[in-house]
JSON list of C-alpha atoms and ligand atoms in Angstrom, two decimals:
[
{"chain": "A", "resi": 1, "resn": "MET", "atom": "CA", "xyz": [0.16, 0.02, -0.06]},
{"chain": "A", "resi": 2, "resn": "ASN", "atom": "CA", "xyz": [1.40, 3.40, -0.88]},
{"chain": "A", "resi": 3, "resn": "ARG", "atom": "CA", "xyz": [1.49, 6.60, 1.06]},
{"chain": "A", "resi": 4, "resn": "ARG", "atom": "CA", "xyz": [-1.83, 7.83, -1.40]},
{"chain": "A", "resi": 5, "resn": "THR", "atom": "CA", "xyz": [-3.79, 4.72, -1.51]},
{"chain": "A", "resi": 6, "resn": "PHE", "atom": "CA", "xyz": [-3.11, 5.09, 2.73]},
{"chain": "A", "resi": 7, "resn": "VAL", "atom": "CA", "xyz": [-4.53, 7.91, 3.10]},
{"chain": "A", "resi": 8, "resn": "ARG", "atom": "CA", "xyz": [-7.62, 7.56, 0.53]},
{"chain": "A", "resi": 9, "resn": "ASP", "atom": "CA", "xyz": [-8.77, 4.69, 2.33]},
{"chain": "A", "resi": 10, "resn": "SER", "atom": "CA", "xyz": [-8.25, 6.66, 5.72]},
{"chain": "A", "resi": 11, "resn": "ILE", "atom": "CA", "xyz": [-10.48, 9.10, 4.55]},
{"chain": "A", "resi": 12, "resn": "LYS", "atom": "CA", "xyz": [-12.73, 6.47, 3.38]},
{"chain": "A", "resi": 13, "resn": "ALA", "atom": "CA", "xyz": [-12.42, 4.54, 6.95]},
{"chain": "A", "resi": 14, "resn": "THR", "atom": "CA", "xyz": [-12.96, 8.22, 9.15]},
{"chain": "A", "resi": 15, "resn": "THR", "atom": "CA", "xyz": [-16.09, 9.26, 6.99]},
{"chain": "A", "resi": 16, "resn": "ALA", "atom": "CA", "xyz": [-17.89, 5.90, 7.28]},
{"chain": "A", "resi": 17, "resn": "LEU", "atom": "CA", "xyz": [-16.89, 6.39, 11.36]},
{"chain": "A", "resi": 18, "resn": "SER", "atom": "CA", "xyz": [-18.04, 9.44, 11.33]},
{"chain": "A", "resi": 19, "resn": "LEU", "atom": "CA", "xyz": [-21.18, 8.06, 9.70]},
{"chain": "A", "resi": 20, "resn": "GLY", "atom": "CA", "xyz": [-21.75, 6.10, 12.99]},
{"chain": "A", "resi": 21, "resn": "SER", "atom": "CA", "xyz": [-22.01, 3.16, 10.63]},
{"chain": "A", "resi": 22, "resn": "SER", "atom": "CA", "xyz": [-18.36, 1.28, 10.80]},
{"chain": "A", "resi": 23, "resn": "LEU", "atom": "CA", "xyz": [-20.09, -2.10, 10.67]},
{"chain": "A", "resi": 24, "resn": "VAL", "atom": "CA", "xyz": [-21.81, -1.34, 7.88]},
{"chain": "A", "resi": 25, "resn": "ALA", "atom": "CA", "xyz": [-18.81, -0.11, 6.67]},
{"chain": "A", "resi": 26, "resn": "ALA", "atom": "CA", "xyz": [-17.08, -2.87, 6.36]},
{"chain": "A", "resi": 27, "resn": "SER", "atom": "CA", "xyz": [-19.53, -4.24, 3.85]},
{"chain": "A", "resi": 28, "resn": "ALA", "atom": "CA", "xyz": [-20.89, -1.03, 2.17]},
{"chain": "A", "resi": 29, "resn": "PRO", "atom": "CA", "xyz": [-21.43, -1.69, -1.72]},
{"chain": "A", "resi": 30, "resn": "ALA", "atom": "CA", "xyz": [-18.57, -0.27, -3.81]},
{"chain": "A", "resi": 31, "resn": "GLU", "atom": "CA", "xyz": [-17.22, 2.95, -4.78]},
{"chain": "A", "resi": 32, "resn": "GLY", "atom": "CA", "xyz": [-20.25, 4.15, -7.46]},
{"chain": "A", "resi": 33, "resn": "ALA", "atom": "CA", "xyz": [-23.18, 2.23, -5.74]},
{"chain": "A", "resi": 34, "resn": "SER", "atom": "CA", "xyz": [-25.69, 4.10, -3.79]},
{"chain": "A", "resi": 35, "resn": "PRO", "atom": "CA", "xyz": [-24.74, 5.06, -0.38]},
{"chain": "A", "resi": 36, "resn": "SER", "atom": "CA", "xyz": [-27.80, 4.48, 1.66]},
{"chain": "A", "resi": 37, "resn": "PHE", "atom": "CA", "xyz": [-30.47, 1.30, 0.14]},
{"chain": "A", "resi": 38, "resn": "THR", "atom": "CA", "xyz": [-33.93, 2.79, 1.58]},
{"chain": "A", "resi": 39, "resn": "PHE", "atom": "CA", "xyz": [-37.79, 1.42, 1.51]},
{"chain": "A", "resi": 40, "resn": "ALA", "atom": "CA", "xyz": [-39.77, 2.31, -1.28]},
{"chain": "A", "resi": 41, "resn": "GLN", "atom": "CA", "xyz": [-43.55, 2.03, -0.89]},
{"chain": "A", "resi": 42, "resn": "VAL", "atom": "CA", "xyz": [-45.00, -0.75, -4.02]},
{"chain": "A", "resi": 43, "resn": "PRO", "atom": "CA", "xyz": [-48.27, 0.36, -5.84]},
{"chain": "A", "resi": 44, "resn": "LEU", "atom": "CA", "xyz": [-50.88, -1.14, -4.38]},
{"chain": "A", "resi": 45, "resn": "PRO", "atom": "CA", "xyz": [-51.41, -3.67, -7.27]},
{"chain": "A", "resi": 46, "resn": "TYR", "atom": "CA", "xyz": [-55.63, -3.47, -7.09]},
{"chain": "A", "resi": 47, "resn": "GLY", "atom": "CA", "xyz": [-57.97, -0.87, -6.44]},
{"chain": "A", "resi": 48, "resn": "TYR", "atom": "CA", "xyz": [-58.59, -0.62, -2.55]},
{"chain": "A", "resi": 49, "resn": "SER", "atom": "CA", "xyz": [-62.26, -2.07, -3.12]},
{"chain": "A", "resi": 50, "resn": "ALA", "atom": "CA", "xyz": [-60.94, -5.00, -5.34]},
{"chain": "A", "resi": 51, "resn": "LEU", "atom": "CA", "xyz": [-60.28, -7.31, -2.17]},
{"chain": "A", "resi": 52, "resn": "GLU", "atom": "CA", "xyz": [-64.01, -6.75, -1.10]},
{"chain": "A", "resi": 53, "resn": "PRO", "atom": "CA", "xyz": [-66.36, -8.45, 0.13]},
{"chain": "A", "resi": 54, "resn": "HIS", "atom": "CA", "xyz": [-63.29, -10.48, 1.79]},
{"chain": "A", "resi": 55, "resn": "ILE", "atom": "CA", "xyz": [-61.26, -7.39, 2.61]},
{"chain": "A", "resi": 56, "resn": "ASP", "atom": "CA", "xyz": [-63.65, -4.57, 2.98]},
{"chain": "A", "resi": 57, "resn": "ALA", "atom": "CA", "xyz": [-62.55, -0.63, 1.42]},
{"chain": "A", "resi": 58, "resn": "LEU", "atom": "CA", "xyz": [-61.99, 1.29, 3.83]},
{"chain": "A", "resi": 59, "resn": "THR", "atom": "CA", "xyz": [-59.73, -0.88, 5.76]},
{"chain": "A", "resi": 60, "resn": "MET", "atom": "CA", "xyz": [-57.52, -1.48, 2.65]},
{"chain": "A", "resi": 61, "resn": "GLU", "atom": "CA", "xyz": [-57.13, 2.29, 2.27]},
{"chain": "A", "resi": 62, "resn": "ILE", "atom": "CA", "xyz": [-56.35, 2.92, 5.60]},
{"chain": "A", "resi": 63, "resn": "HIS", "atom": "CA", "xyz": [-54.23, -0.18, 5.83]},
{"chain": "A", "resi": 64, "resn": "TYR", "atom": "CA", "xyz": [-51.82, 1.08, 2.74]},
{"chain": "A", "resi": 65, "resn": "SER", "atom": "CA", "xyz": [-52.27, 4.51, 2.67]},
{"chain": "A", "resi": 66, "resn": "ARG", "atom": "CA", "xyz": [-51.97, 5.56, 6.13]},
{"chain": "A", "resi": 67, "resn": "HIS", "atom": "CA", "xyz": [-50.76, 2.23, 8.44]},
{"chain": "A", "resi": 68, "resn": "HIS", "atom": "CA", "xyz": [-48.22, 0.98, 5.08]},
{"chain": "A", "resi": 69, "resn": "THR", "atom": "CA", "xyz": [-46.94, 4.40, 4.29]},
{"chain": "A", "resi": 70, "resn": "ALA", "atom": "CA", "xyz": [-46.11, 5.27, 7.91]},
{"chain": "A", "resi": 71, "resn": "TYR", "atom": "CA", "xyz": [-43.82, 2.46, 8.32]},
{"chain": "A", "resi": 72, "resn": "ILE", "atom": "CA", "xyz": [-41.51, 3.92, 5.35]},
{"chain": "A", "resi": 73, "resn": "LYS", "atom": "CA", "xyz": [-41.67, 7.08, 6.22]},
{"chain": "A", "resi": 74, "resn": "ASN", "atom": "CA", "xyz": [-40.53, 6.02, 9.51]},
{"chain": "A", "resi": 75, "resn": "VAL", "atom": "CA", "xyz": [-38.03, 3.99, 8.59]},
{"chain": "A", "resi": 76, "resn": "ASN", "atom": "CA", "xyz": [-36.33, 5.78, 5.71]},
{"chain": "A", "resi": 77, "resn": "ASP", "atom": "CA", "xyz": [-36.36, 8.61, 8.44]},
{"chain": "A", "resi": 78, "resn": "GLU", "atom": "CA", "xyz": [-34.51, 6.62, 10.79]},
{"chain": "A", "resi": 79, "resn": "ILE", "atom": "CA", "xyz": [-32.03, 5.80, 7.51]},
{"chain": "A", "resi": 80, "resn": "ALA", "atom": "CA", "xyz": [-31.23, 9.34, 7.30]},
{"chain": "A", "resi": 81, "resn": "ALA", "atom": "CA", "xyz": [-30.89, 10.23, 11.04]},
{"chain": "A", "resi": 82, "resn": "LYS", "atom": "CA", "xyz": [-28.70, 7.49, 12.38]},
{"chain": "A", "resi": 83, "resn": "SER", "atom": "CA", "xyz": [-26.97, 7.38, 8.49]},
{"chain": "A", "resi": 84, "resn": "LEU", "atom": "CA", "xyz": [-27.51, 3.70, 8.02]},
{"chain": "A", "resi": 85, "resn": "GLY", "atom": "CA", "xyz": [-25.09, 2.83, 5.10]},
{"chain": "A", "resi": 86, "resn": "PHE", "atom": "CA", "xyz": [-27.26, -0.75, 4.05]},
{"chain": "A", "resi": 87, "resn": "GLY", "atom": "CA", "xyz": [-26.96, -1.63, 0.58]},
{"chain": "A", "resi": 88, "resn": "SER", "atom": "CA", "xyz": [-29.65, -4.04, 0.44]},
{"chain": "A", "resi": 89, "resn": "GLU", "atom": "CA", "xyz": [-33.40, -5.09, 2.74]},
{"chain": "A", "resi": 90, "resn": "THR", "atom": "CA", "xyz": [-31.56, -8.00, 2.61]},
{"chain": "A", "resi": 91, "resn": "GLU", "atom": "CA", "xyz": [-28.31, -7.00, 4.31]},
{"chain": "A", "resi": 92, "resn": "PHE", "atom": "CA", "xyz": [-30.59, -4.20, 7.01]},
{"chain": "A", "resi": 93, "resn": "PHE", "atom": "CA", "xyz": [-32.25, -7.12, 8.42]},
{"chain": "A", "resi": 94, "resn": "ALA", "atom": "CA", "xyz": [-29.49, -9.41, 8.27]},
{"chain": "A", "resi": 95, "resn": "ASN", "atom": "CA", "xyz": [-28.30, -6.62, 10.74]},
{"chain": "A", "resi": 96, "resn": "ALA", "atom": "CA", "xyz": [-32.02, -6.50, 12.68]},
{"chain": "A", "resi": 97, "resn": "SER", "atom": "CA", "xyz": [-30.56, -7.17, 16.06]},
{"chain": "A", "resi": 98, "resn": "LYS", "atom": "CA", "xyz": [-28.18, -3.79, 15.60]},
{"chain": "A", "resi": 99, "resn": "LEU", "atom": "CA", "xyz": [-30.91, -1.29, 14.59]},
{"chain": "A", "resi": 100, "resn": "SER", "atom": "CA", "xyz": [-32.87, 0.76, 17.06]},
{"chain": "A", "resi": 101, "resn": "ASP", "atom": "CA", "xyz": [-36.84, -0.37, 17.37]},
{"chain": "A", "resi": 102, "resn": "LYS", "atom": "CA", "xyz": [-37.83, 2.77, 15.33]},
{"chain": "A", "resi": 103, "resn": "ALA", "atom": "CA", "xyz": [-35.76, 1.06, 12.77]},
{"chain": "A", "resi": 104, "resn": "ARG", "atom": "CA", "xyz": [-36.78, -2.38, 12.75]},
{"chain": "A", "resi": 105, "resn": "ASN", "atom": "CA", "xyz": [-40.35, -2.12, 13.58]},
{"chain": "A", "resi": 106, "resn": "ASN", "atom": "CA", "xyz": [-41.01, 0.33, 10.77]},
{"chain": "A", "resi": 107, "resn": "GLY", "atom": "CA", "xyz": [-38.63, -1.45, 8.46]},
{"chain": "A", "resi": 108, "resn": "GLY", "atom": "CA", "xyz": [-40.67, -4.67, 9.71]},
{"chain": "A", "resi": 109, "resn": "GLY", "atom": "CA", "xyz": [-43.45, -2.62, 9.31]},
{"chain": "A", "resi": 110, "resn": "ALA", "atom": "CA", "xyz": [-42.44, -1.24, 4.80]},
{"chain": "A", "resi": 111, "resn": "TRP", "atom": "CA", "xyz": [-40.96, -4.44, 3.90]},
{"chain": "A", "resi": 112, "resn": "ASN", "atom": "CA", "xyz": [-43.91, -7.21, 5.59]},
{"chain": "A", "resi": 113, "resn": "HIS", "atom": "CA", "xyz": [-46.94, -4.57, 3.78]},
{"chain": "A", "resi": 114, "resn": "ASN", "atom": "CA", "xyz": [-45.27, -4.42, 0.43]},
{"chain": "A", "resi": 115, "resn": "PHE", "atom": "CA", "xyz": [-45.02, -8.69, 0.24]},
{"chain": "A", "resi": 116, "resn": "PHE", "atom": "CA", "xyz": [-48.92, -8.85, 1.91]},
{"chain": "A", "resi": 117, "resn": "TRP", "atom": "CA", "xyz": [-49.89, -6.84, -1.02]},
{"chain": "A", "resi": 118, "resn": "GLN", "atom": "CA", "xyz": [-48.39, -8.71, -3.24]},
{"chain": "A", "resi": 119, "resn": "VAL", "atom": "CA", "xyz": [-49.58, -12.26, -2.55]},
{"chain": "A", "resi": 120, "resn": "MET", "atom": "CA", "xyz": [-53.26, -11.08, -2.56]},
{"chain": "A", "resi": 121, "resn": "LYS", "atom": "CA", "xyz": [-55.47, -10.44, -6.04]},
{"chain": "A", "resi": 122, "resn": "PRO", "atom": "CA", "xyz": [-58.94, -10.37, -6.58]},
{"chain": "A", "resi": 123, "resn": "SER", "atom": "CA", "xyz": [-61.15, -13.21, -7.01]},
{"chain": "A", "resi": 124, "resn": "ALA", "atom": "CA", "xyz": [-58.28, -15.89, -6.78]},
{"chain": "A", "resi": 125, "resn": "GLY", "atom": "CA", "xyz": [-59.35, -19.60, -7.26]},
{"chain": "A", "resi": 126, "resn": "ALA", "atom": "CA", "xyz": [-57.58, -22.29, -5.78]},
{"chain": "A", "resi": 127, "resn": "PRO", "atom": "CA", "xyz": [-53.45, -23.47, -5.73]},
{"chain": "A", "resi": 128, "resn": "SER", "atom": "CA", "xyz": [-52.50, -26.01, -8.68]},
{"chain": "A", "resi": 129, "resn": "GLY", "atom": "CA", "xyz": [-49.90, -27.39, -10.34]},
{"chain": "A", "resi": 130, "resn": "LYS", "atom": "CA", "xyz": [-46.76, -26.76, -7.99]},
{"chain": "A", "resi": 131, "resn": "ILE", "atom": "CA", "xyz": [-47.64, -24.80, -5.10]},
{"chain": "A", "resi": 132, "resn": "ALA", "atom": "CA", "xyz": [-49.85, -27.30, -4.79]},
{"chain": "A", "resi": 133, "resn": "GLU", "atom": "CA", "xyz": [-47.37, -30.08, -5.12]},
{"chain": "A", "resi": 134, "resn": "ALA", "atom": "CA", "xyz": [-44.91, -28.39, -2.26]},
{"chain": "A", "resi": 135, "resn": "LEU", "atom": "CA", "xyz": [-48.06, -28.21, -0.60]},
{"chain": "A", "resi": 136, "resn": "THR", "atom": "CA", "xyz": [-49.07, -31.65, 0.01]},
{"chain": "A", "resi": 137, "resn": "GLN", "atom": "CA", "xyz": [-45.44, -32.61, -0.43]},
{"chain": "A", "resi": 138, "resn": "ALA", "atom": "CA", "xyz": [-44.49, -30.48, 3.07]},
{"chain": "A", "resi": 139, "resn": "PHE", "atom": "CA", "xyz": [-47.89, -30.90, 4.77]},
{"chain": "A", "resi": 140, "resn": "GLY", "atom": "CA", "xyz": [-50.30, -33.66, 3.74]},
{"chain": "A", "resi": 141, "resn": "SER", "atom": "CA", "xyz": [-52.78, -31.76, 1.43]},
{"chain": "A", "resi": 142, "resn": "VAL", "atom": "CA", "xyz": [-53.67, -27.93, 0.67]},
{"chain": "A", "resi": 143, "resn": "GLU", "atom": "CA", "xyz": [-56.11, -28.45, 3.12]},
{"chain": "A", "resi": 144, "resn": "LYS", "atom": "CA", "xyz": [-53.59, -29.94, 6.26]},
{"chain": "A", "resi": 145, "resn": "PHE", "atom": "CA", "xyz": [-51.48, -27.18, 5.02]},
{"chain": "A", "resi": 146, "resn": "LYS", "atom": "CA", "xyz": [-54.70, -23.85, 5.01]},
{"chain": "A", "resi": 147, "resn": "GLU", "atom": "CA", "xyz": [-55.04, -25.90, 8.45]},
{"chain": "A", "resi": 148, "resn": "GLN", "atom": "CA", "xyz": [-52.04, -25.63, 10.52]},
{"chain": "A", "resi": 149, "resn": "PHE", "atom": "CA", "xyz": [-51.40, -22.21, 8.88]},
{"chain": "A", "resi": 150, "resn": "THR", "atom": "CA", "xyz": [-54.56, -20.60, 10.30]},
{"chain": "A", "resi": 151, "resn": "ILE", "atom": "CA", "xyz": [-54.05, -22.39, 13.52]},
{"chain": "A", "resi": 152, "resn": "THR", "atom": "CA", "xyz": [-50.17, -20.90, 13.96]},
{"chain": "A", "resi": 153, "resn": "ALA", "atom": "CA", "xyz": [-52.02, -17.48, 12.79]},
{"chain": "A", "resi": 154, "resn": "MET", "atom": "CA", "xyz": [-55.07, -17.95, 15.18]},
{"chain": "A", "resi": 155, "resn": "GLY", "atom": "CA", "xyz": [-52.27, -18.46, 18.06]},
{"chain": "A", "resi": 156, "resn": "ARG", "atom": "CA", "xyz": [-50.00, -15.18, 17.64]},
{"chain": "A", "resi": 157, "resn": "PHE", "atom": "CA", "xyz": [-50.97, -13.58, 20.49]},
{"chain": "A", "resi": 158, "resn": "GLY", "atom": "CA", "xyz": [-51.49, -9.85, 19.86]},
{"chain": "A", "resi": 159, "resn": "SER", "atom": "CA", "xyz": [-49.86, -7.99, 17.05]},
{"chain": "A", "resi": 160, "resn": "GLY", "atom": "CA", "xyz": [-47.91, -9.91, 14.15]},
{"chain": "A", "resi": 161, "resn": "TRP", "atom": "CA", "xyz": [-47.52, -12.06, 10.76]},
{"chain": "A", "resi": 162, "resn": "ALA", "atom": "CA", "xyz": [-48.49, -15.92, 10.03]},
{"chain": "A", "resi": 163, "resn": "TRP", "atom": "CA", "xyz": [-45.39, -17.09, 7.07]},
{"chain": "A", "resi": 164, "resn": "LEU", "atom": "CA", "xyz": [-44.76, -19.80, 5.26]},
{"chain": "A", "resi": 165, "resn": "VAL", "atom": "CA", "xyz": [-40.97, -19.57, 4.27]},
{"chain": "A", "resi": 166, "resn": "SER", "atom": "CA", "xyz": [-38.93, -22.37, 2.68]},
{"chain": "A", "resi": 167, "resn": "ASP", "atom": "CA", "xyz": [-35.60, -22.88, 4.94]},
{"chain": "A", "resi": 168, "resn": "GLN", "atom": "CA", "xyz": [-33.34, -24.44, 2.91]},
{"chain": "A", "resi": 169, "resn": "GLY", "atom": "CA", "xyz": [-35.57, -26.19, 0.44]},
{"chain": "A", "resi": 170, "resn": "LYS", "atom": "CA", "xyz": [-37.77, -27.36, 3.53]},
{"chain": "A", "resi": 171, "resn": "LEU", "atom": "CA", "xyz": [-41.30, -25.55, 4.00]},
{"chain": "A", "resi": 172, "resn": "LYS", "atom": "CA", "xyz": [-42.68, -24.58, 6.86]},
{"chain": "A", "resi": 173, "resn": "ILE", "atom": "CA", "xyz": [-44.73, -22.89, 9.02]},
{"chain": "A", "resi": 174, "resn": "GLY", "atom": "CA", "xyz": [-44.66, -20.09, 11.51]},
{"chain": "A", "resi": 175, "resn": "SER", "atom": "CA", "xyz": [-45.43, -16.60, 13.17]},
{"chain": "A", "resi": 176, "resn": "THR", "atom": "CA", "xyz": [-43.64, -13.07, 14.21]},
{"chain": "A", "resi": 177, "resn": "PRO", "atom": "CA", "xyz": [-44.32, -10.80, 16.62]},
{"chain": "A", "resi": 178, "resn": "ASN", "atom": "CA", "xyz": [-45.49, -7.25, 15.94]},
{"chain": "A", "resi": 179, "resn": "GLN", "atom": "CA", "xyz": [-43.80, -6.36, 12.19]},
{"chain": "A", "resi": 180, "resn": "ASP", "atom": "CA", "xyz": [-40.40, -8.47, 13.20]},
{"chain": "A", "resi": 181, "resn": "ASN", "atom": "CA", "xyz": [-39.87, -10.52, 9.44]},
{"chain": "A", "resi": 182, "resn": "PRO", "atom": "CA", "xyz": [-38.53, -14.10, 8.52]},
{"chain": "A", "resi": 183, "resn": "LEU", "atom": "CA", "xyz": [-35.53, -12.61, 7.37]},
{"chain": "A", "resi": 184, "resn": "MET", "atom": "CA", "xyz": [-34.57, -10.43, 10.22]},
{"chain": "A", "resi": 185, "resn": "ASP", "atom": "CA", "xyz": [-30.93, -12.29, 12.30]},
{"chain": "A", "resi": 186, "resn": "LEU", "atom": "CA", "xyz": [-33.16, -12.18, 15.41]},
{"chain": "A", "resi": 187, "resn": "SER", "atom": "CA", "xyz": [-35.86, -14.26, 14.35]},
{"chain": "A", "resi": 188, "resn": "GLU", "atom": "CA", "xyz": [-36.52, -17.55, 15.85]},
{"chain": "A", "resi": 189, "resn": "LEU", "atom": "CA", "xyz": [-38.30, -18.08, 12.41]},
{"chain": "A", "resi": 190, "resn": "LYS", "atom": "CA", "xyz": [-36.26, -18.26, 9.01]},
{"chain": "A", "resi": 191, "resn": "GLY", "atom": "CA", "xyz": [-36.29, -18.53, 5.57]},
{"chain": "A", "resi": 192, "resn": "THR", "atom": "CA", "xyz": [-37.37, -17.31, 2.77]},
{"chain": "A", "resi": 193, "resn": "PRO", "atom": "CA", "xyz": [-40.92, -15.50, 3.10]},
{"chain": "A", "resi": 194, "resn": "ILE", "atom": "CA", "xyz": [-43.37, -17.60, 0.21]},
{"chain": "A", "resi": 195, "resn": "LEU", "atom": "CA", "xyz": [-46.69, -16.62, 2.18]},
{"chain": "A", "resi": 196, "resn": "ALA", "atom": "CA", "xyz": [-47.41, -13.71, 4.75]},
{"chain": "A", "resi": 197, "resn": "LEU", "atom": "CA", "xyz": [-50.88, -13.14, 7.11]},
{"chain": "A", "resi": 198, "resn": "ASP", "atom": "CA", "xyz": [-50.98, -9.32, 8.66]},
{"chain": "A", "resi": 199, "resn": "VAL", "atom": "CA", "xyz": [-52.88, -10.67, 12.09]},
{"chain": "A", "resi": 200, "resn": "TRP", "atom": "CA", "xyz": [-52.62, -7.17, 13.56]},
{"chain": "A", "resi": 201, "resn": "GLU", "atom": "CA", "xyz": [-56.29, -5.74, 14.00]},
{"chain": "A", "resi": 202, "resn": "HIS", "atom": "CA", "xyz": [-56.10, -2.93, 12.06]},
{"chain": "A", "resi": 203, "resn": "ALA", "atom": "CA", "xyz": [-56.12, -5.53, 9.40]},
{"chain": "A", "resi": 204, "resn": "TYR", "atom": "CA", "xyz": [-59.67, -7.08, 10.48]},
{"chain": "A", "resi": 205, "resn": "TYR", "atom": "CA", "xyz": [-60.50, -5.21, 12.85]},
{"chain": "A", "resi": 206, "resn": "LEU", "atom": "CA", "xyz": [-63.23, -2.66, 10.87]},
{"chain": "A", "resi": 207, "resn": "LYS", "atom": "CA", "xyz": [-65.12, -5.64, 9.63]},
{"chain": "A", "resi": 208, "resn": "TYR", "atom": "CA", "xyz": [-64.62, -8.80, 11.37]},
{"chain": "A", "resi": 209, "resn": "GLN", "atom": "CA", "xyz": [-63.87, -7.21, 14.62]},
{"chain": "A", "resi": 210, "resn": "ASN", "atom": "CA", "xyz": [-62.05, -9.42, 17.21]},
{"chain": "A", "resi": 211, "resn": "LYS", "atom": "CA", "xyz": [-63.39, -12.36, 14.97]},
{"chain": "A", "resi": 212, "resn": "ARG", "atom": "CA", "xyz": [-59.43, -12.72, 13.68]},
{"chain": "A", "resi": 213, "resn": "ALA", "atom": "CA", "xyz": [-60.63, -16.60, 12.24]},
{"chain": "A", "resi": 214, "resn": "ASP", "atom": "CA", "xyz": [-63.29, -14.67, 10.39]},
{"chain": "A", "resi": 215, "resn": "TYR", "atom": "CA", "xyz": [-60.81, -12.49, 8.26]},
{"chain": "A", "resi": 216, "resn": "ILE", "atom": "CA", "xyz": [-58.56, -15.43, 7.96]},
{"chain": "A", "resi": 217, "resn": "ALA", "atom": "CA", "xyz": [-61.24, -17.64, 6.57]},
{"chain": "A", "resi": 218, "resn": "ASN", "atom": "CA", "xyz": [-62.01, -15.09, 3.81]},
{"chain": "A", "resi": 219, "resn": "TRP", "atom": "CA", "xyz": [-58.66, -14.42, 3.69]},
{"chain": "A", "resi": 220, "resn": "TRP", "atom": "CA", "xyz": [-57.94, -17.72, 1.68]},
{"chain": "A", "resi": 221, "resn": "SER", "atom": "CA", "xyz": [-60.28, -16.54, -1.12]},
{"chain": "A", "resi": 222, "resn": "VAL", "atom": "CA", "xyz": [-58.09, -13.36, -1.81]},
{"chain": "A", "resi": 223, "resn": "VAL", "atom": "CA", "xyz": [-54.80, -15.53, -2.06]},
{"chain": "A", "resi": 224, "resn": "ASN", "atom": "CA", "xyz": [-52.62, -14.80, -5.23]},
{"chain": "A", "resi": 225, "resn": "TRP", "atom": "CA", "xyz": [-51.46, -18.44, -5.76]},
{"chain": "A", "resi": 226, "resn": "GLU", "atom": "CA", "xyz": [-49.73, -17.65, -8.93]},
{"chain": "A", "resi": 227, "resn": "GLU", "atom": "CA", "xyz": [-47.36, -14.93, -7.16]},
{"chain": "A", "resi": 228, "resn": "VAL", "atom": "CA", "xyz": [-46.71, -17.12, -3.81]},
{"chain": "A", "resi": 229, "resn": "ALA", "atom": "CA", "xyz": [-45.46, -20.46, -6.53]},
{"chain": "A", "resi": 230, "resn": "LYS", "atom": "CA", "xyz": [-43.00, -17.48, -7.68]},
{"chain": "A", "resi": 231, "resn": "ARG", "atom": "CA", "xyz": [-41.71, -17.17, -4.31]},
{"chain": "A", "resi": 232, "resn": "LEU", "atom": "CA", "xyz": [-40.74, -20.85, -4.12]},
{"chain": "A", "resi": 233, "resn": "GLY", "atom": "CA", "xyz": [-38.55, -20.35, -7.11]},
{"chain": "N", "resi": 301, "resn": "MN", "atom": "MN1", "xyz": [-50.80, -4.10, 8.71]}
]
């Protein structure tokens, strides 16, 4: 290393430290890449009333335009305030245990809802093809999968999510509290998310009040199995 390289590297290291992100700097993207990843809200792939009668329009509107928009804004505010220099969402969640509560909760909320909107659609049918085969192989039948997933979603006390994940090629059902997700290093449930269900009361209370079981039973009618199958890889 010549002196010029040393000086340049020292300046880079100092800059990284002054951003308060020395851990991040070690795996920061190469020069020229975007210095900091931020979250973006995906456009809702359908209108607010499209999932009626299973999910009502007012719930969808409040959920998307207030709850989800707030998670996106809050996590990006925190990324800016703490100068979090992550290169991707994968890297962000792999470091979840080191994040502030604000970054972890809102980052989870941002990502989980982006995922959730995309695995639903109006007048969805039954799973078929490779997703039906994979569910049958892992759980005995599509019906048995739905039963087990429902039990898990019902069993999440308070706010959280139910998930179908692929963990090293094996399909598993589990749940996470609050806005945690299976991509987070501190999550007990690990794996690639294949399907997700929001069981926060804000997802169903206007229409179903305390009847989470009815919400889940109706939600199966809007699962976009084609999108779910894509996530199987
Ligand atoms: Mn939600």
